[in-house]
PDB file of C-alpha atoms in Angstrom:
ATOM      1  CA  ALA A   1     108.537  77.838 126.009  1.00 72.00           C
ATOM      2  CA  ALA A   2     106.254  77.129 123.344  1.00 80.00           C
ATOM      3  CA  GLN A   3     105.833  73.358 126.205  1.00 85.00           C
ATOM      4  CA  ARG A   4     105.236  76.151 128.470  1.00 86.00           C
ATOM      5  CA  ARG A   5     102.525  77.861 126.870  1.00 85.00           C
ATOM      6  CA  ALA A   6     100.802  74.383 126.007  1.00 83.00           C
ATOM      7  CA  PHE A   7     100.847  72.729 128.844  1.00 85.00           C
ATOM      8  CA  GLY A   8     102.892  74.348 132.214  1.00 88.00           C
ATOM      9  CA  PHE A   9     105.082  73.006 132.055  1.00 93.00           C
ATOM     10  CA  GLU A  10     107.874  72.136 130.416  1.00 95.00           C
ATOM     11  CA  VAL A  11     109.627  68.157 129.967  1.00 96.00           C
ATOM     12  CA  HIS A  12     113.075  67.600 128.593  1.00 95.00           C
ATOM     13  CA  VAL A  13     115.842  64.879 128.347  1.00 97.00           C
ATOM     14  CA  ASN A  14     119.449  65.716 130.347  1.00 97.00           C
ATOM     15  CA  ALA A  15     122.217  63.205 132.008  1.00 97.00           C
ATOM     16  CA  SER A  16     120.486  62.067 135.376  1.00 96.00           C
ATOM     17  CA  SER A  17     121.189  62.461 138.955  1.00 94.00           C
ATOM     18  CA  ALA A  18     120.888  58.536 138.989  1.00 94.00           C
ATOM     19  CA  GLY A  19     124.326  57.530 140.021  1.00 88.00           C
ATOM     20  CA  PRO A  20     126.815  56.501 137.230  1.00 88.00           C
ATOM     21  CA  GLY A  21     125.117  54.158 134.471  1.00 88.00           C
ATOM     22  CA  ALA A  22     122.365  55.588 134.585  1.00 92.00           C
ATOM     23  CA  GLY A  23     122.388  57.468 131.630  1.00 94.00           C
ATOM     24  CA  ASN A  24     119.927  60.397 130.266  1.00 97.00           C
ATOM     25  CA  GLY A  25     116.087  61.124 132.377  1.00 98.00           C
ATOM     26  CA  VAL A  26     113.775  62.917 132.137  1.00 98.00           C
ATOM     27  CA  PHE A  27     113.835  66.359 133.926  1.00 98.00           C
ATOM     28  CA  ILE A  28     110.428  68.331 134.063  1.00 97.00           C
ATOM     29  CA  ALA A  29     110.531  72.392 134.782  1.00 96.00           C
ATOM     30  CA  GLY A  30     108.259  74.255 136.032  1.00 94.00           C
ATOM     31  CA  GLN A  31     105.427  73.730 138.296  1.00 95.00           C
ATOM     32  CA  VAL A  32     103.404  70.450 137.827  1.00 96.00           C
ATOM     33  CA  PRO A  33     100.578  69.346 140.736  1.00 96.00           C
ATOM     34  CA  PRO A  34      99.754  65.809 142.195  1.00 97.00           C
ATOM     35  CA  GLY A  35      97.504  63.435 139.070  1.00 97.00           C
ATOM     36  CA  SER A  36      99.150  65.344 136.224  1.00 96.00           C
ATOM     37  CA  LEU A  37      99.115  63.184 133.071  1.00 96.00           C
ATOM     38  CA  VAL A  38     102.777  64.257 132.269  1.00 97.00           C
ATOM     39  CA  LEU A  39     104.415  61.589 129.868  1.00 97.00           C
ATOM     40  CA  PHE A  40     103.163  59.084 126.958  1.00 97.00           C
ATOM     41  CA  TYR A  41     104.731  56.087 126.751  1.00 97.00           C
ATOM     42  CA  PRO A  42     104.950  55.731 122.376  1.00 96.00           C
ATOM     43  CA  GLY A  43     105.538  51.914 121.778  1.00 94.00           C
ATOM     44  CA  VAL A  44     104.050  49.515 120.181  1.00 92.00           C
ATOM     45  CA  SER A  45     100.999  48.080 122.343  1.00 92.00           C
ATOM     46  CA  ILE A  46     100.452  43.822 122.166  1.00 90.00           C
ATOM     47  CA  ASP A  47      97.875  43.190 123.896  1.00 86.00           C
ATOM     48  CA  ALA A  48      97.048  38.781 125.259  1.00 82.00           C
ATOM     49  CA  ALA A  49      95.908  38.328 121.234  1.00 80.00           C
ATOM     50  CA  ASP A  50      98.266  39.032 119.738  1.00 81.00           C
ATOM     51  CA  MET A  51     100.677  36.935 121.776  1.00 78.00           C
ATOM     52  CA  LEU A  52     100.216  34.134 120.530  1.00 75.00           C
ATOM     53  CA  LEU A  53     100.938  35.845 116.636  1.00 74.00           C
ATOM     54  CA  LEU A  54     104.693  36.758 117.724  1.00 76.00           C
ATOM     55  CA  PRO A  55     106.952  33.975 116.258  1.00 71.00           C
ATOM     56  CA  GLY A  56     109.013  32.477 119.069  1.00 71.00           C
ATOM     57  CA  GLY A  57     106.094  34.046 120.791  1.00 72.00           C
ATOM     58  CA  THR A  58     107.539  35.774 124.462  1.00 77.00           C
ATOM     59  CA  ARG A  59     110.629  34.546 123.789  1.00 79.00           C
ATOM     60  CA  ALA A  60     110.409  37.818 120.681  1.00 78.00           C
ATOM     61  CA  PHE A  61     110.706  39.775 123.508  1.00 84.00           C
ATOM     62  CA  ASP A  62     114.741  38.414 125.742  1.00 85.00           C
ATOM     63  CA  GLY A  63     117.204  40.790 126.042  1.00 86.00           C
ATOM     64  CA  ASN A  64     113.910  43.369 125.993  1.00 90.00           C
ATOM     65  CA  GLU A  65     114.975  46.103 128.877  1.00 91.00           C
ATOM     66  CA  TYR A  66     111.951  48.888 127.801  1.00 94.00           C
ATOM     67  CA  LEU A  67     108.456  46.615 128.659  1.00 94.00           C
ATOM     68  CA  MET A  68     105.637  47.780 130.342  1.00 94.00           C
ATOM     69  CA  ALA A  69     103.030  45.499 131.139  1.00 92.00           C
ATOM     70  CA  ARG A  70      99.031  47.269 131.833  1.00 92.00           C
ATOM     71  CA  TYR A  71      96.819  46.050 133.600  1.00 89.00           C
ATOM     72  CA  ASP A  72      95.045  43.905 131.475  1.00 88.00           C
ATOM     73  CA  ARG A  73      97.876  42.366 130.369  1.00 87.00           C
ATOM     74  CA  THR A  74      98.683  44.693 127.021  1.00 92.00           C
ATOM     75  CA  ILE A  75     102.625  45.273 126.898  1.00 92.00           C
ATOM     76  CA  ILE A  76     103.222  48.418 125.256  1.00 95.00           C
ATOM     77  CA  ASP A  77     107.185  47.603 123.941  1.00 94.00           C
ATOM     78  CA  ALA A  78     108.796  50.704 124.056  1.00 95.00           C
ATOM     79  CA  SER A  79     112.600  49.252 122.606  1.00 93.00           C
ATOM     80  CA  PRO A  80     114.298  51.295 119.967  1.00 92.00           C
ATOM     81  CA  ARG A  81     113.672  49.188 117.131  1.00 89.00           C
ATOM     82  CA  ALA A  82     109.108  49.141 118.535  1.00 90.00           C
ATOM     83  CA  LEU A  83     109.399  52.666 118.040  1.00 93.00           C
ATOM     84  CA  LYS A  84     110.650  52.213 114.324  1.00 90.00           C
ATOM     85  CA  VAL A  85     107.417  52.372 113.486  1.00 88.00           C
ATOM     86  CA  LEU A  86     105.644  55.036 114.666  1.00 90.00           C
ATOM     87  CA  PRO A  87     105.113  58.043 112.864  1.00 87.00           C
ATOM     88  CA  PRO A  88     107.767  61.403 113.058  1.00 89.00           C
ATOM     89  CA  ASP A  89     105.620  62.815 114.614  1.00 88.00           C
ATOM     90  CA  ALA A  90     104.649  60.992 117.469  1.00 90.00           C
ATOM     91  CA  ILE A  91     108.351  60.581 117.830  1.00 90.00           C
ATOM     92  CA  GLY A  92     108.933  64.228 118.016  1.00 90.00           C
ATOM     93  CA  CYS A  93     106.390  64.956 120.603  1.00 90.00           C
ATOM     94  CA  PRO A  94     108.394  65.819 123.676  1.00 92.00           C
ATOM     95  CA  LEU A  95     106.461  63.774 125.993  1.00 94.00           C
ATOM     96  CA  SER A  96     106.645  61.295 125.021  1.00 96.00           C
ATOM     97  CA  VAL A  97     109.522  60.194 126.738  1.00 97.00           C
ATOM     98  CA  ALA A  98     108.743  58.053 128.836  1.00 98.00           C
ATOM     99  CA  GLN A  99     110.813  55.260 128.949  1.00 98.00           C
ATOM    100  CA  MET A 100     114.022  56.771 129.264  1.00 97.00           C
ATOM    101  CA  VAL A 101     113.007  58.158 133.306  1.00 98.00           C
ATOM    102  CA  ASN A 102     114.622  56.509 136.098  1.00 97.00           C
ATOM    103  CA  HIS A 103     114.627  54.172 139.104  1.00 97.00           C
ATOM    104  CA  PRO A 104     115.333  56.279 142.194  1.00 96.00           C
ATOM    105  CA  PRO A 105     117.926  56.260 143.679  1.00 95.00           C
ATOM    106  CA  GLU A 106     118.798  55.492 147.528  1.00 93.00           C
ATOM    107  CA  GLY A 107     117.338  58.505 148.867  1.00 93.00           C
ATOM    108  CA  LYS A 108     114.992  59.374 146.919  1.00 95.00           C
ATOM    109  CA  LEU A 109     111.142  58.784 145.908  1.00 96.00           C
ATOM    110  CA  PRO A 110     109.071  57.439 143.041  1.00 97.00           C
ATOM    111  CA  SER A 111     106.982  60.913 142.002  1.00 98.00           C
ATOM    112  CA  VAL A 112     105.112  58.856 138.885  1.00 98.00           C
ATOM    113  CA  VAL A 113     102.855  55.955 138.068  1.00 97.00           C
ATOM    114  CA  PRO A 114     101.467  54.489 135.862  1.00 96.00           C
ATOM    115  CA  ALA A 115      98.199  54.944 134.432  1.00 97.00           C
ATOM    116  CA  ALA A 116      96.361  52.622 131.203  1.00 95.00           C
ATOM    117  CA  ILE A 117      95.102  54.810 129.179  1.00 93.00           C
ATOM    118  CA  ASP A 118      92.337  54.536 125.921  1.00 90.00           C
ATOM    119  CA  TRP A 119      92.828  55.994 123.008  1.00 84.00           C
ATOM    120  CA  GLY A 120      89.084  55.599 120.963  1.00 74.00           C
ATOM    121  CA  ILE A 121      88.050  57.980 117.221  1.00 59.00           C
ATOM    122  CA  ASP A 122      85.327  58.424 120.074  1.00 60.00           C
ATOM    123  CA  MET A 123      87.618  60.496 121.997  1.00 63.00           C
ATOM    124  CA  GLY A 124      86.744  63.807 119.531  1.00 65.00           C
ATOM    125  CA  LEU A 125      90.265  63.687 118.472  1.00 68.00           C
ATOM    126  CA  HIS A 126      90.623  65.404 114.959  1.00 70.00           C
ATOM    127  CA  GLU A 127      92.633  63.058 112.735  1.00 72.00           C
ATOM    128  CA  ASP A 128      95.391  65.594 112.250  1.00 76.00           C
ATOM    129  CA  LEU A 129      96.026  64.986 115.983  1.00 76.00           C
ATOM    130  CA  VAL A 130      96.396  60.836 115.113  1.00 77.00           C
ATOM    131  CA  PRO A 131      99.955  61.273 113.773  1.00 81.00           C
ATOM    132  CA  LEU A 132     101.046  62.375 116.950  1.00 84.00           C
ATOM    133  CA  LEU A 133      99.138  59.311 119.387  1.00 89.00           C
ATOM    134  CA  PRO A 134     102.070  57.640 121.655  1.00 93.00           C
ATOM    135  CA  ASN A 135     101.691  53.724 119.900  1.00 92.00           C
ATOM    136  CA  VAL A 136     100.129  52.794 117.493  1.00 89.00           C
ATOM    137  CA  SER A 137      99.408  48.248 117.033  1.00 87.00           C
ATOM    138  CA  TYR A 138     100.908  45.561 117.013  1.00 85.00           C
ATOM    139  CA  GLN A 139      97.153  43.512 115.882  1.00 76.00           C
ATOM    140  CA  HIS A 140      96.020  46.396 113.021  1.00 68.00           C
ATOM    141  CA  SER A 141     100.469  47.655 111.755  1.00 64.00           C
ATOM    142  CA  ALA A 142     101.458  45.551 108.915  1.00 58.00           C
ATOM    143  CA  SER A 143     104.670  48.034 109.948  1.00 60.00           C
ATOM    144  CA  ALA A 144     104.986  46.795 113.502  1.00 60.00           C
ATOM    145  CA  GLN A 145     104.386  42.741 113.110  1.00 59.00           C
ATOM    146  CA  LYS A 146     107.377  42.630 109.995  1.00 61.00           C
ATOM    147  CA  LEU A 147     109.455  44.536 112.468  1.00 58.00           C
ATOM    148  CA  LEU A 148     108.428  42.162 115.129  1.00 57.00           C
ATOM    149  CA  ALA A 149     108.642  39.313 112.984  1.00 58.00           C
ATOM    150  CA  ALA A 150     112.275  39.168 111.944  1.00 56.00           C
ATOM    151  CA  GLY A 151     114.144  37.607 114.332  1.00 48.00           C
ATOM    152  CA  SER A 152     117.613  38.521 114.849  1.00 40.00           C
ATOM    153  CA  GLY A 153     117.434  41.750 112.501  1.00 44.00           C
ATOM    154  CA  GLY A 154     116.996  39.530 109.266  1.00 42.00           C
ATOM    155  CA  GLU A 155     113.914  38.817 106.745  1.00 44.00           C
ATOM    156  CA  PRO A 156     110.681  38.227 108.270  1.00 46.00           C
ATOM    157  CA  ILE A 157     109.633  34.634 109.440  1.00 42.00           C
ATOM    158  CA  GLU A 158     107.205  32.778 105.962  1.00 46.00           C
ATOM    159  CA  ARG A 159     104.081  31.894 108.107  1.00 47.00           C
ATOM    160  CA  ASN A 160     103.866  27.726 108.758  1.00 49.00           C
ATOM    161  CA  LEU A 161     100.395  25.789 109.796  1.00 42.00           C
ATOM    162  CA  LEU A 162     101.930  26.998 113.091  1.00 41.00           C
ATOM    163  CA  ASP A 163     101.312  30.330 112.362  1.00 47.00           C
ATOM    164  CA  HIS A 164      98.368  29.660 111.184  1.00 41.00           C
ATOM    165  CA  PHE A 165      96.807  27.691 114.230  1.00 39.00           C
ATOM    166  CA  ARG A 166      97.850  30.311 116.269  1.00 42.00           C
ATOM    167  CA  ALA A 167      96.102  33.082 114.290  1.00 43.00           C
ATOM    168  CA  SER A 168      93.437  31.541 115.057  1.00 41.00           C
ATOM    169  CA  LEU A 169      93.523  31.391 118.315  1.00 38.00           C
ATOM    170  CA  ALA A 170      94.484  34.425 119.039  1.00 39.00           C
ATOM    171  CA  GLU A 171      90.976  35.310 117.148  1.00 46.00           C
ATOM    172  CA  GLY A 172      89.484  33.593 119.241  1.00 44.00           C
ATOM    173  CA  VAL A 173      90.534  34.731 122.458  1.00 43.00           C
ATOM    174  CA  ARG A 174      90.929  38.496 121.378  1.00 47.00           C
ATOM    175  CA  PRO A 175      87.836  40.252 122.537  1.00 55.00           C
ATOM    176  CA  PRO A 176      85.267  41.871 120.200  1.00 55.00           C
ATOM    177  CA  GLU A 177      86.448  45.375 118.475  1.00 57.00           C
ATOM    178  CA  PRO A 178      83.255  47.985 120.432  1.00 53.00           C
ATOM    179  CA  GLU A 179      80.763  50.300 118.099  1.00 54.00           C
ATOM    180  CA  GLU A 180      82.173  52.941 117.479  1.00 50.00           C
ATOM    181  CA  GLY A 181      86.173  51.982 116.471  1.00 52.00           C
ATOM    182  CA  PRO A 182      89.477  49.990 117.675  1.00 57.00           C
ATOM    183  CA  ILE A 183      90.656  51.430 120.643  1.00 76.00           C
ATOM    184  CA  LEU A 184      94.968  51.336 120.730  1.00 85.00           C
ATOM    185  CA  LYS A 185      95.654  51.054 124.218  1.00 90.00           C
ATOM    186  CA  GLY A 186      98.149  53.395 125.473  1.00 94.00           C
ATOM    187  CA  LEU A 187     100.521  53.654 128.765  1.00 96.00           C
ATOM    188  CA  GLY A 188     101.086  57.659 131.039  1.00 97.00           C
ATOM    189  CA  PHE A 189     103.283  58.787 133.048  1.00 98.00           C
ATOM    190  CA  ILE A 190     100.783  60.713 135.955  1.00 98.00           C
ATOM    191  CA  THR A 191     102.385  62.314 138.763  1.00 98.00           C
ATOM    192  CA  THR A 192     101.181  61.514 142.561  1.00 98.00           C
ATOM    193  CA  ARG A 193     103.314  64.962 144.497  1.00 97.00           C
ATOM    194  CA  VAL A 194     103.649  68.174 143.940  1.00 97.00           C
ATOM    195  CA  LEU A 195     106.526  68.075 141.232  1.00 97.00           C
ATOM    196  CA  HIS A 196     109.440  71.989 140.791  1.00 96.00           C
ATOM    197  CA  ASP A 197     112.065  71.603 138.625  1.00 97.00           C
ATOM    198  CA  GLU A 198     113.614  68.450 139.095  1.00 98.00           C
ATOM    199  CA  GLU A 199     113.950  64.234 137.211  1.00 98.00           C
ATOM    200  CA  LEU A 200     111.231  62.172 136.983  1.00 99.00           C
ATOM    201  CA  PHE A 201     111.461  59.006 139.123  1.00 98.00           C
ATOM    202  CA  LEU A 202     109.110  55.611 138.384  1.00 97.00           C
ATOM    203  CA  ASN A 203     109.105  53.139 141.026  1.00 96.00           C
ATOM    204  CA  TYR A 204     110.455  49.457 138.754  1.00 94.00           C
ATOM    205  CA  ARG A 205     109.288  47.177 140.998  1.00 92.00           C
ATOM    206  CA  PHE A 206     111.896  44.348 140.341  1.00 91.00           C
ATOM    207  CA  ASN A 207     111.063  40.295 140.811  1.00 89.00           C
ATOM    208  CA  PRO A 208     112.746  39.847 144.704  1.00 89.00           C
ATOM    209  CA  ARG A 209     112.915  36.089 143.564  1.00 88.00           C
ATOM    210  CA  ASN A 210     115.216  37.411 140.877  1.00 87.00           C
ATOM    211  CA  GLY A 211     117.399  39.334 142.181  1.00 88.00           C
ATOM    212  CA  TYR A 212     118.727  43.229 142.638  1.00 89.00           C
ATOM    213  CA  PRO A 213     121.087  44.388 139.983  1.00 90.00           C
ATOM    214  CA  LYS A 214     124.132  46.146 141.705  1.00 91.00           C
ATOM    215  CA  TRP A 215     122.453  49.548 141.284  1.00 92.00           C
ATOM    216  CA  TYR A 216     118.474  48.862 142.885  1.00 93.00           C
ATOM    217  CA  THR A 217     117.905  50.405 145.014  1.00 93.00           C
ATOM    218  CA  PRO A 218     114.148  48.595 146.389  1.00 93.00           C
ATOM    219  CA  VAL A 219     111.514  51.206 146.773  1.00 94.00           C
ATOM    220  CA  ASP A 220     109.186  48.612 149.620  1.00 91.00           C
ATOM    221  CA  GLN A 221     110.589  45.204 149.261  1.00 87.00           C
ATOM    222  CA  GLU A 222     107.596  44.381 150.870  1.00 88.00           C
ATOM    223  CA  GLU A 223     105.471  45.732 148.442  1.00 85.00           C
ATOM    224  CA  ASP A 224     107.377  44.185 145.605  1.00 86.00           C
ATOM    225  CA  THR A 225     107.062  40.970 147.597  1.00 86.00           C
ATOM    226  CA  ARG A 226     103.230  41.342 147.715  1.00 86.00           C
ATOM    227  CA  ARG A 227     103.482  41.708 143.576  1.00 83.00           C
ATOM    228  CA  TRP A 228     104.710  39.543 141.915  1.00 84.00           C
ATOM    229  CA  ALA A 229     103.255  36.458 144.111  1.00 77.00           C
TER     230      ALA A 229
END
């Protein structure tokens, strides 16, 4: 009821209709017009310069199924491990569950698309709302750096000469922060049509050259091919 008063709709997580093995999915209760922001993709925001600071480079992402990229090559890590560094209030936000949206099963079409969101202090956010933001920056979060540097659950890897060299490269390619303050990069999910009491689906757009899992039905294979060309 509180969600409906605040947003005009409710979001809840329940068993997915996508088929056996799909686990949970995200559902909308109520009616939502097209072009509405309905979900946030929570997690650690990692930009291109941050990649140079990750111990092991992109190997730190091996086996991680919760990565989503923005148009500017920033990656949002919504893995259970990454979510641990978010403030409790951010985790508790009912809209911060986009990482649980499933790919549409055969016969269904996507109902949401991802869109970049830049959180900046010039947006006039009240300080009481800052802990509700669904993302933290790898660059500005010591907790995120410690977590992602910790190999396979062990102690953080000590910095060595290679780490310092990577840090120097990262500072060289990182764009300067705007005068109004740092920008926190995130992602939101936008509705593509009128939705009414239904499960949300996102086109995962897997690379056809890597082959598809048995459960995956491409929405538009030609589009997927163009994307990965």
